[in-house]
Structures are given as C-alpha cells and as structure tokens.
Tab-separated table of C-alpha atoms (C1' of nucleotides) in Angstrom:
chain	number	residue	atom	x	y	z
A	1	MET	CA	24.139	-48.783	72.511
A	2	LEU	CA	26.307	-48.958	69.863
A	3	LYS	CA	23.663	-48.129	67.391
A	4	LYS	CA	20.789	-46.063	67.394
A	5	GLU	CA	16.849	-47.411	66.843
A	6	THR	CA	17.169	-47.741	63.646
A	7	GLN	CA	13.940	-49.597	62.838
A	8	ASN	CA	12.802	-45.697	62.983
A	9	LEU	CA	14.426	-44.251	60.655
A	10	GLU	CA	14.461	-47.106	57.343
A	11	ILE	CA	11.220	-46.767	55.264
A	12	ASP	CA	10.028	-49.514	53.668
A	13	ASN	CA	8.026	-51.141	51.074
A	14	LEU	CA	4.331	-51.671	53.310
A	15	ASP	CA	5.062	-47.792	54.338
A	16	ILE	CA	5.437	-46.514	50.636
A	17	GLN	CA	2.320	-48.386	49.332
A	18	ILE	CA	0.474	-47.390	52.703
A	19	LEU	CA	1.961	-43.470	51.894
A	20	THR	CA	0.748	-43.736	48.344
A	21	HIS	CA	-2.504	-45.383	48.664
A	22	LEU	CA	-2.927	-42.144	51.421
A	23	MET	CA	-1.322	-39.519	48.913
A	24	GLN	CA	-4.016	-40.491	46.388
A	25	ASP	CA	-7.022	-39.893	48.886
A	26	ALA	CA	-6.294	-38.880	52.441
A	27	THR	CA	-9.326	-40.111	53.855
A	28	LYS	CA	-9.089	-43.621	52.929
A	29	PRO	CA	-10.082	-45.340	55.960
A	30	TYR	CA	-7.223	-47.521	57.318
A	31	THR	CA	-9.097	-50.461	57.287
A	32	GLU	CA	-9.636	-50.548	53.784
A	33	ILE	CA	-6.083	-49.771	52.574
A	34	ALA	CA	-5.233	-52.536	55.385
A	35	LYS	CA	-7.114	-55.511	52.881
A	36	ASP	CA	-6.091	-53.659	49.553
A	37	LEU	CA	-2.281	-55.259	51.572
A	38	ILE	CA	-3.595	-58.193	53.243
A	39	ILE	CA	-2.539	-56.895	56.416
A	40	SER	CA	-3.961	-55.905	59.497
A	41	GLY	CA	-5.673	-52.310	60.527
A	42	GLY	CA	-3.026	-51.997	62.965
A	43	THR	CA	-0.127	-52.612	61.109
A	44	VAL	CA	-1.365	-49.977	58.734
A	45	HIS	CA	-2.083	-47.297	62.345
A	46	VAL	CA	1.053	-48.169	64.348
A	47	ARG	CA	3.514	-47.657	60.693
A	48	MET	CA	1.859	-44.448	59.961
A	49	LYS	CA	2.394	-43.436	63.645
A	50	LYS	CA	6.108	-44.341	62.745
A	51	LEU	CA	6.200	-42.296	59.510
A	52	SER	CA	4.370	-39.365	61.299
A	53	ASP	CA	7.252	-39.116	64.619
A	54	MET	CA	9.418	-39.368	61.041
A	55	GLY	CA	8.056	-35.911	60.071
A	56	ILE	CA	8.002	-37.405	56.513
A	57	ILE	CA	4.247	-36.465	56.846
A	58	LYS	CA	3.471	-33.176	56.898
A	59	GLY	CA	-0.501	-33.164	57.488
A	60	SER	CA	-3.324	-33.553	55.008
A	61	HIS	CA	-4.779	-30.810	52.805
A	62	LEU	CA	-7.996	-31.142	51.452
A	63	ILE	CA	-7.860	-29.964	47.753
A	64	ILE	CA	-10.775	-27.465	46.174
A	65	ASP	CA	-10.576	-26.496	42.651
A	66	PRO	CA	-9.274	-23.060	42.236
A	67	LYS	CA	-11.519	-22.325	39.139
A	68	LYS	CA	-14.866	-23.070	40.688
A	69	ALA	CA	-13.956	-21.583	43.833
A	70	GLY	CA	-13.509	-17.832	41.120
A	71	TYR	CA	-9.590	-18.330	41.158
A	72	ASP	CA	-9.056	-18.613	37.471
A	73	ILE	CA	-5.785	-17.477	36.881
A	74	THR	CA	-2.266	-19.269	37.757
A	75	ALA	CA	0.837	-17.159	37.031
A	76	PHE	CA	4.415	-18.236	37.024
A	77	LEU	CA	6.742	-15.055	38.325
A	78	GLY	CA	10.632	-14.935	37.548
A	79	ILE	CA	11.731	-12.474	39.460
A	80	TYR	CA	14.760	-9.928	38.798
A	81	LEU	CA	16.218	-9.043	43.488
A	82	GLU	CA	18.136	-5.525	43.198
A	83	LYS	CA	21.022	-7.706	45.270
A	84	GLY	CA	21.118	-11.401	46.921
A	85	SER	CA	21.140	-10.690	50.033
A	86	LEU	CA	18.207	-9.313	50.038
A	87	TYR	CA	16.218	-12.260	50.033
A	88	LYS	CA	15.280	-13.075	52.932
A	89	ASP	CA	13.839	-9.201	53.334
A	90	ALA	CA	11.191	-10.314	49.928
A	91	VAL	CA	10.197	-13.444	51.584
A	92	GLU	CA	9.305	-11.581	54.782
A	93	HIS	CA	7.296	-10.071	52.221
A	94	LEU	CA	6.120	-12.519	49.676
A	95	SER	CA	4.585	-13.966	52.224
A	96	LYS	CA	1.916	-11.438	53.135
A	97	ILE	CA	0.660	-12.298	49.774
A	98	LYS	CA	-1.470	-14.395	49.918
A	99	GLU	CA	-1.863	-15.094	46.658
A	100	VAL	CA	1.744	-15.888	46.353
A	101	VAL	CA	1.063	-19.470	47.077
A	102	GLU	CA	4.930	-21.144	46.107
A	103	LEU	CA	7.933	-19.892	46.710
A	104	HIS	CA	11.477	-20.581	45.824
A	105	TYR	CA	14.958	-19.095	45.366
A	106	THR	CA	16.115	-20.896	42.785
A	107	THR	CA	19.500	-20.926	40.533
A	108	GLY	CA	19.720	-19.914	37.319
A	109	SER	CA	18.989	-15.647	35.409
A	110	TYR	CA	15.533	-15.270	38.239
A	111	SER	CA	16.843	-14.871	42.233
A	112	MET	CA	13.648	-15.928	43.005
A	113	PHE	CA	10.195	-18.185	41.442
A	114	ALA	CA	6.921	-17.640	42.694
A	115	LYS	CA	3.476	-19.483	41.961
A	116	ILE	CA	0.998	-16.839	42.684
A	117	THR	CA	-2.956	-16.998	41.908
A	118	CYS	CA	-5.687	-14.598	41.033
A	119	ARG	CA	-9.420	-14.295	40.522
A	120	ASP	CA	-9.154	-12.586	37.593
A	121	THR	CA	-6.839	-10.042	35.119
A	122	ASN	CA	-7.920	-7.577	36.823
A	123	HIS	CA	-6.968	-9.177	39.696
A	124	LEU	CA	-3.411	-10.489	38.887
A	125	ARG	CA	-2.856	-7.197	36.792
A	126	HIS	CA	-3.226	-5.240	40.716
A	127	VAL	CA	-1.497	-7.879	43.023
A	128	LEU	CA	1.846	-7.767	40.138
A	129	ASN	CA	1.669	-4.304	39.659
A	130	GLU	CA	0.590	-2.377	43.345
A	131	GLU	CA	1.550	-5.412	45.992
A	132	ILE	CA	4.300	-7.504	44.212
A	133	GLN	CA	6.607	-4.102	42.641
A	134	ALA	CA	5.943	-2.717	46.040
A	135	VAL	CA	8.074	-5.151	47.661
A	136	LYS	CA	11.218	-3.549	48.421
A	137	GLY	CA	14.459	-4.874	46.914
A	138	ILE	CA	12.697	-6.279	43.604
A	139	GLN	CA	13.740	-5.058	40.926
A	140	ARG	CA	11.908	-6.447	37.687
A	141	THR	CA	9.775	-9.563	37.349
A	142	GLU	CA	8.641	-11.758	34.481
A	143	THR	CA	5.543	-13.550	34.433
A	144	LEU	CA	4.271	-16.639	32.967
A	145	ILE	CA	0.761	-17.623	32.812
A	146	SER	CA	-0.635	-20.648	32.600
A	147	LEU	CA	-3.120	-21.442	30.068
A	148	GLU	CA	-3.751	-24.606	30.890
A	149	GLU	CA	-2.580	-27.599	34.153
A	150	SER	CA	-1.899	-30.000	32.101
A	151	ILE	CA	-0.290	-32.566	34.882
A	152	LYS	CA	-1.147	-31.551	38.659
A	153	ARG	CA	0.001	-34.266	41.391
A	154	GLN	CA	2.813	-35.869	43.814
A	155	ILE	CA	5.851	-37.534	43.422
A	156	GLU	CA	5.353	-41.004	43.161
A	157	LEU	CA	7.333	-42.879	45.822
A	158	GLY	CA	10.034	-46.207	45.533
B	1	MET	CA	-40.164	-21.070	37.918
B	2	LEU	CA	-37.750	-17.966	36.753
B	3	LYS	CA	-35.059	-18.755	38.792
B	4	LYS	CA	-33.326	-21.543	38.892
B	5	GLU	CA	-31.754	-23.072	42.263
B	6	THR	CA	-29.622	-20.732	43.342
B	7	GLN	CA	-28.295	-21.376	46.326
B	8	ASN	CA	-26.833	-24.784	45.573
B	9	LEU	CA	-24.740	-21.895	42.807
B	10	GLU	CA	-23.498	-19.800	45.848
B	11	ILE	CA	-20.740	-19.918	48.611
B	12	ASP	CA	-21.125	-17.922	51.356
B	13	ASN	CA	-18.381	-17.327	54.070
B	14	LEU	CA	-19.750	-20.546	56.253
B	15	ASP	CA	-18.844	-22.295	53.297
B	16	ILE	CA	-15.531	-20.069	53.154
B	17	GLN	CA	-15.151	-21.011	56.388
B	18	ILE	CA	-15.283	-24.572	56.583
B	19	LEU	CA	-13.024	-25.606	53.555
B	20	THR	CA	-10.712	-22.402	55.046
B	21	HIS	CA	-10.752	-25.433	57.956
B	22	LEU	CA	-10.425	-28.374	55.742
B	23	MET	CA	-7.931	-26.466	53.936
B	24	GLN	CA	-5.387	-27.251	55.707
B	25	ASP	CA	-5.299	-30.218	57.671
B	26	ALA	CA	-8.226	-32.696	56.036
B	27	THR	CA	-9.114	-35.308	58.622
B	28	LYS	CA	-10.540	-32.411	60.738
B	29	PRO	CA	-13.228	-33.961	62.465
B	30	TYR	CA	-17.050	-31.946	61.586
B	31	THR	CA	-17.642	-31.621	64.788
B	32	GLU	CA	-14.336	-29.740	65.422
B	33	ILE	CA	-15.131	-27.281	63.080
B	34	ALA	CA	-19.007	-26.903	64.002
B	35	LYS	CA	-17.796	-26.781	67.955
B	36	ASP	CA	-15.330	-23.225	66.409
B	37	LEU	CA	-17.992	-21.687	63.606
B	38	ILE	CA	-20.573	-22.041	66.213
B	39	ILE	CA	-23.174	-24.578	64.071
B	40	SER	CA	-23.653	-27.995	64.590
B	41	GLY	CA	-21.833	-30.837	62.907
B	42	GLY	CA	-24.494	-31.488	60.891
B	43	THR	CA	-24.424	-27.647	59.151
B	44	VAL	CA	-20.800	-28.738	58.267
B	45	HIS	CA	-22.122	-32.007	56.574
B	46	VAL	CA	-24.619	-30.341	54.601
B	47	ARG	CA	-22.865	-27.554	53.286
B	48	MET	CA	-19.414	-30.079	52.412
B	49	LYS	CA	-21.764	-32.184	50.294
B	50	LYS	CA	-22.629	-29.072	48.467
B	51	LEU	CA	-19.769	-28.011	47.801
B	52	SER	CA	-18.819	-31.351	46.178
B	53	ASP	CA	-21.823	-31.630	44.313
B	54	MET	CA	-20.452	-28.539	42.960
B	55	GLY	CA	-17.677	-29.932	41.683
B	56	ILE	CA	-15.063	-27.402	44.375
B	57	ILE	CA	-13.713	-30.466	46.037
B	58	LYS	CA	-11.451	-32.599	44.269
B	59	GLY	CA	-10.331	-34.443	47.047
B	60	SER	CA	-7.706	-34.891	50.108
B	61	HIS	CA	-3.990	-35.294	49.959
B	62	LEU	CA	-1.536	-36.322	52.276
B	63	ILE	CA	1.400	-33.863	52.218
B	64	ILE	CA	4.770	-35.826	52.754
B	65	ASP	CA	7.571	-34.037	53.082
B	66	PRO	CA	9.810	-34.830	49.809
B	67	LYS	CA	13.356	-34.376	51.363
B	68	LYS	CA	12.491	-36.648	54.141
B	69	ALA	CA	12.054	-39.243	51.334
B	70	GLY	CA	14.446	-38.893	49.811
B	71	TYR	CA	13.497	-36.790	46.718
B	72	ASP	CA	15.909	-33.689	47.334
B	73	ILE	CA	16.226	-31.595	44.688
B	74	THR	CA	13.298	-29.745	43.331
B	75	ALA	CA	13.400	-28.057	39.574
B	76	PHE	CA	11.315	-25.953	37.063
B	77	LEU	CA	11.761	-26.393	33.307
B	78	GLY	CA	11.075	-23.610	30.865
B	79	ILE	CA	10.237	-26.096	27.398
B	80	TYR	CA	10.541	-24.943	24.778
B	81	LEU	CA	8.802	-27.099	21.551
B	82	GLU	CA	9.568	-26.761	17.997
B	83	LYS	CA	6.017	-26.065	16.885
B	84	GLY	CA	3.328	-24.938	19.658
B	85	SER	CA	0.874	-27.849	17.701
B	86	LEU	CA	3.412	-30.189	18.802
B	87	TYR	CA	1.910	-29.306	22.729
B	88	LYS	CA	-0.502	-32.427	23.443
B	89	ASP	CA	1.663	-34.665	22.363
B	90	ALA	CA	4.303	-33.967	24.792
B	91	VAL	CA	1.781	-33.451	27.067
B	92	GLU	CA	1.301	-37.446	26.470
B	93	HIS	CA	4.980	-38.103	26.899
B	94	LEU	CA	5.715	-36.070	30.297
B	95	SER	CA	2.940	-37.390	31.995
B	96	LYS	CA	4.715	-41.344	31.524
B	97	ILE	CA	7.388	-38.842	33.675
B	98	LYS	CA	6.328	-40.023	36.907
B	99	GLU	CA	8.959	-37.224	38.265
B	100	VAL	CA	7.514	-34.138	36.295
B	101	VAL	CA	4.493	-33.470	38.869
B	102	GLU	CA	3.044	-30.226	37.444
B	103	LEU	CA	2.967	-28.771	34.161
B	104	HIS	CA	1.395	-25.576	32.395
B	105	TYR	CA	1.469	-24.500	28.658
B	106	THR	CA	1.971	-20.636	29.679
B	107	THR	CA	3.085	-17.786	27.883
B	108	GLY	CA	6.004	-15.533	27.741
B	109	SER	CA	9.666	-17.022	26.392
B	110	TYR	CA	8.886	-20.487	27.250
B	111	SER	CA	5.857	-22.660	25.784
B	112	MET	CA	5.587	-25.090	28.920
B	113	PHE	CA	6.544	-24.987	32.260
B	114	ALA	CA	7.308	-27.834	34.945
B	115	LYS	CA	8.119	-28.646	38.627
B	116	ILE	CA	9.550	-31.815	38.499
B	117	THR	CA	10.911	-33.311	41.918
B	118	CYS	CA	14.123	-35.882	41.590
B	119	ARG	CA	15.925	-38.137	44.731
B	120	ASP	CA	19.989	-36.211	43.903
B	121	THR	CA	21.564	-33.962	40.941
B	122	ASN	CA	22.443	-37.707	39.327
B	123	HIS	CA	18.450	-38.498	39.100
B	124	LEU	CA	18.220	-35.191	37.630
B	125	ARG	CA	20.712	-35.290	35.172
B	126	HIS	CA	19.448	-38.637	34.370
B	127	VAL	CA	15.934	-37.524	34.069
B	128	LEU	CA	16.620	-34.151	32.293
B	129	ASN	CA	19.133	-36.027	28.781
B	130	GLU	CA	17.209	-39.080	29.080
B	131	GLU	CA	13.806	-38.791	29.549
B	132	ILE	CA	13.315	-35.254	29.010
B	133	GLN	CA	15.189	-34.338	26.171
B	134	ALA	CA	14.011	-38.119	24.402
B	135	VAL	CA	10.429	-36.666	23.875
B	136	LYS	CA	9.776	-35.622	20.955
B	137	GLY	CA	8.557	-32.534	19.889
B	138	ILE	CA	11.153	-30.859	22.245
B	139	GLN	CA	13.641	-27.907	21.419
B	140	ARG	CA	15.451	-27.422	24.428
B	141	THR	CA	14.579	-26.897	27.757
B	142	GLU	CA	15.906	-23.780	30.536
B	143	THR	CA	16.585	-25.263	33.971
B	144	LEU	CA	15.493	-23.972	37.246
B	145	ILE	CA	16.845	-25.484	40.533
B	146	SER	CA	15.196	-24.939	43.663
B	147	LEU	CA	17.538	-23.846	46.818
B	148	GLU	CA	14.673	-23.387	49.248
B	149	GLU	CA	11.633	-23.717	49.219
B	150	SER	CA	10.217	-20.966	51.156
B	151	ILE	CA	6.480	-20.833	50.722
B	152	LYS	CA	4.438	-23.469	50.444
B	153	ARG	CA	0.748	-22.815	50.486
B	154	GLN	CA	-2.480	-22.702	49.295
B	155	ILE	CA	-4.656	-19.944	47.582
B	156	GLU	CA	-6.698	-18.439	51.200
B	157	LEU	CA	-10.874	-17.980	49.875
B	158	GLY	CA	-12.219	-15.467	50.262
C	1	DG	C1'	6.640	-56.603	64.806
C	2	DT	C1'	1.625	-58.140	63.336
C	3	DT	C1'	-2.978	-59.912	64.291
C	4	DG	C1'	-7.811	-59.897	66.179
C	5	DA	C1'	-11.199	-57.762	69.196
C	6	DA	C1'	-12.380	-54.765	72.563
C	7	DA	C1'	-13.673	-49.091	72.976
C	8	DA	C1'	-13.827	-44.326	72.078
C	9	DG	C1'	-14.799	-41.206	68.898
C	10	DT	C1'	-16.532	-39.169	64.044
C	11	DG	C1'	-19.668	-39.169	59.711
C	12	DC	C1'	-24.230	-40.619	58.063
C	13	DT	C1'	-29.571	-39.642	57.945
C	14	DG	C1'	-33.676	-39.261	60.164
C	15	DC	C1'	-37.248	-36.220	62.613
C	16	DG	C1'	-38.607	-32.301	64.478
C	17	DA	C1'	-38.800	-27.338	64.868
D	1	DT	C1'	-33.201	-24.031	56.111
D	2	DC	C1'	-30.631	-25.936	60.634
D	3	DG	C1'	-30.574	-28.863	64.527
D	4	DC	C1'	-30.646	-32.469	68.327
D	5	DA	C1'	-30.507	-37.486	68.718
D	6	DG	C1'	-29.841	-42.798	67.260
D	7	DC	C1'	-27.082	-45.983	63.688
D	8	DA	C1'	-23.304	-47.338	61.599
D	9	DC	C1'	-17.916	-46.950	60.405
D	10	DT	C1'	-13.946	-46.344	61.680
D	11	DT	C1'	-9.871	-44.877	64.601
D	12	DT	C1'	-7.769	-46.438	68.279
D	13	DT	C1'	-5.545	-49.018	72.341
D	14	DC	C1'	-3.954	-53.666	74.228
D	15	DA	C1'	-3.374	-58.078	74.877
D	16	DA	C1'	-1.446	-62.283	73.001
D	17	DC	C1'	1.554	-64.945	68.878
DNA sequence: GTTGAAAAGTGCTGCGA
DNA sequence: TCGCAGCACTTTTCAAC
C-alpha cells in the first residue's frame, strides 16, 4: 500500500457547497440541500460523515442575540502580562471567568487579546476590576468597548 | 387590561436551561433535552417557539475548524479612520471583503476593530495590502496575529 | 461514489387535564 | 400552562447501479 486513503483527505467543491449551506443554518434538512445541489440526500449524508470524521466539523451552535438576552456590552481587552511565560497560567484562570468568550495569544503590543460579554457597564466594571485584574501575571489591560457590531459572519470557504 | 402579556416577555430558568443545551449542540433532539430537564418534549417546543418569536434565537450555525479547512491564520486589525464620519462607508466596503468576519465600532485608540481569517501569510498580506488599504477613509491599521486561540465559547446565560 | 427507497427516530399539532 | 398521543417529516441505512 503505497498511498494512503487519499480520498478522505480532500475537500472538493461539493463538500464546500454543503458546508456553506449548513454554516448558515445548521438545521437545514439534508434533503433540501440535496435538492439545491441536484444530488441525493444519501450523498449529502456520506459527505457530512466524511467531513465529521476528518474533524473539520466541530459541532453546531444555536446563535442567540446577546442584547435580547440581557447582555448589552461586548468589549475587547488587550492584556499585558508581566512575563510571557505566565501565559499558560493566565489562560487557566481566565477560562474560569465565564464572561471571557474568546482568548488569543497574539503578536503585537499585547501579550493576549480577549473578547468579553457583559450585561451592562456595572457588570463590565466588576469583571475588569474584580475578576480580570485578580488573575496572577496580568500587569494591565486596555479596554475597547464595541459600540456596534457591524459585521458578524463565518469564513466563506472555497 | 392593566398589564401587558408579560408571560411572553420574560425568560425563566427553564428557558435558560433549554438554551444552554442547544447553544452547545444545536442538533440535540428536543426529546433528549426534555429527558434531562424532566419535562415533556412538547414543553421544549413551546418554549423554543416563544424564544424564537421574541427574537432571542437568531439561528444556528455549523461550526467548522478553520485550520482544517485550510484557513490557518486569524488576525485582529485595529483600524484608524481619517475621519470618524467615514465609518458607514468603510463598513460597506469592508463587508465586501469576505476575509473580514467581524467588524466593531469601538471606543479606545482605534476607530474600528476587525477580525479576519486567512489561508496563510501570503493571503494575509494580500488582504491587508490590496484589500483593506484600498478602502477609502482608512488611514492605517495595526495587526495582531493570533498564534493560538485558547478560549472560544458562547456567553453563559443566567 | 452515487442513487433511491425502506426503516427508525424526531419534530410538530391537537386534545385533555 | 403542561403533558400525552398521532401524524408528517427528516435522518439513516442498505442494496443496486
């Protein structure tokens, strides 16, 4: 066996079109996608299974409107660490703060970059002053409050 | 009628628990959620309809792994505008660049803040130099490349 | 690898409590 | 307002092309 099962390691155009449909609406019936692409429902299923096995599909999320759920404020946080080596510790602590919804280890002036969601300004202040600042190794932070989220989408494949 | 239909405007604990389940996996069967919460499947359905009508539920997305789909680089962009009034124009132009997956109008030193996803460093350079810099009104940008996404999740309700 | 249909499971809509 | 039961639909599987 000179070559591995290469058929499972490639993503063709059909896969991309199926994914594009489902990335917009994860509950879209396979049969409807099949109709759109003029293939059978079984094929959609086989492709999806392949993509799942490959690990490309991580799952599906219900998207809620944070504002209507009472979470009015989205903010970004540029975080300066005392030492870069404290990164792992900081991640561990920050992951326990549920308001932190994203955390990146970045190049540039900041050591880390976080996205947080809060109910209101009071909640934000509490998270910043009590929760974030208490994390060991964090020297100081810079806050960017999002006044408007103008674009929010997933990458377009292909 | 002194009071409005308050029953439809409130989110109780049951709603939150249902949402929490579905936010992690949008394809989770209602019957299974019902079993977990020791209620009937019909109740789950009624609650979900209420939440949909309220507009809290915006839809569902299939989550893919950008890295495995060939998109290796996530970067954040601090954008300086020549004039704040150019914001609307800039949004319109940036929304046409598919690599821009998020765009916020923010407080702080930047006028706007964007998140972009690219295939590789060449792709990133192309997007930055050819696409972003070509947008009218953008003075300069600061790039923060994400070397590692340590946390990625949705807000926890309740 | 794809198709088309049969089998199993899920979502939806009444009625009753 | 909630829970149960029947109907319609989707997902899944499988034999055949």
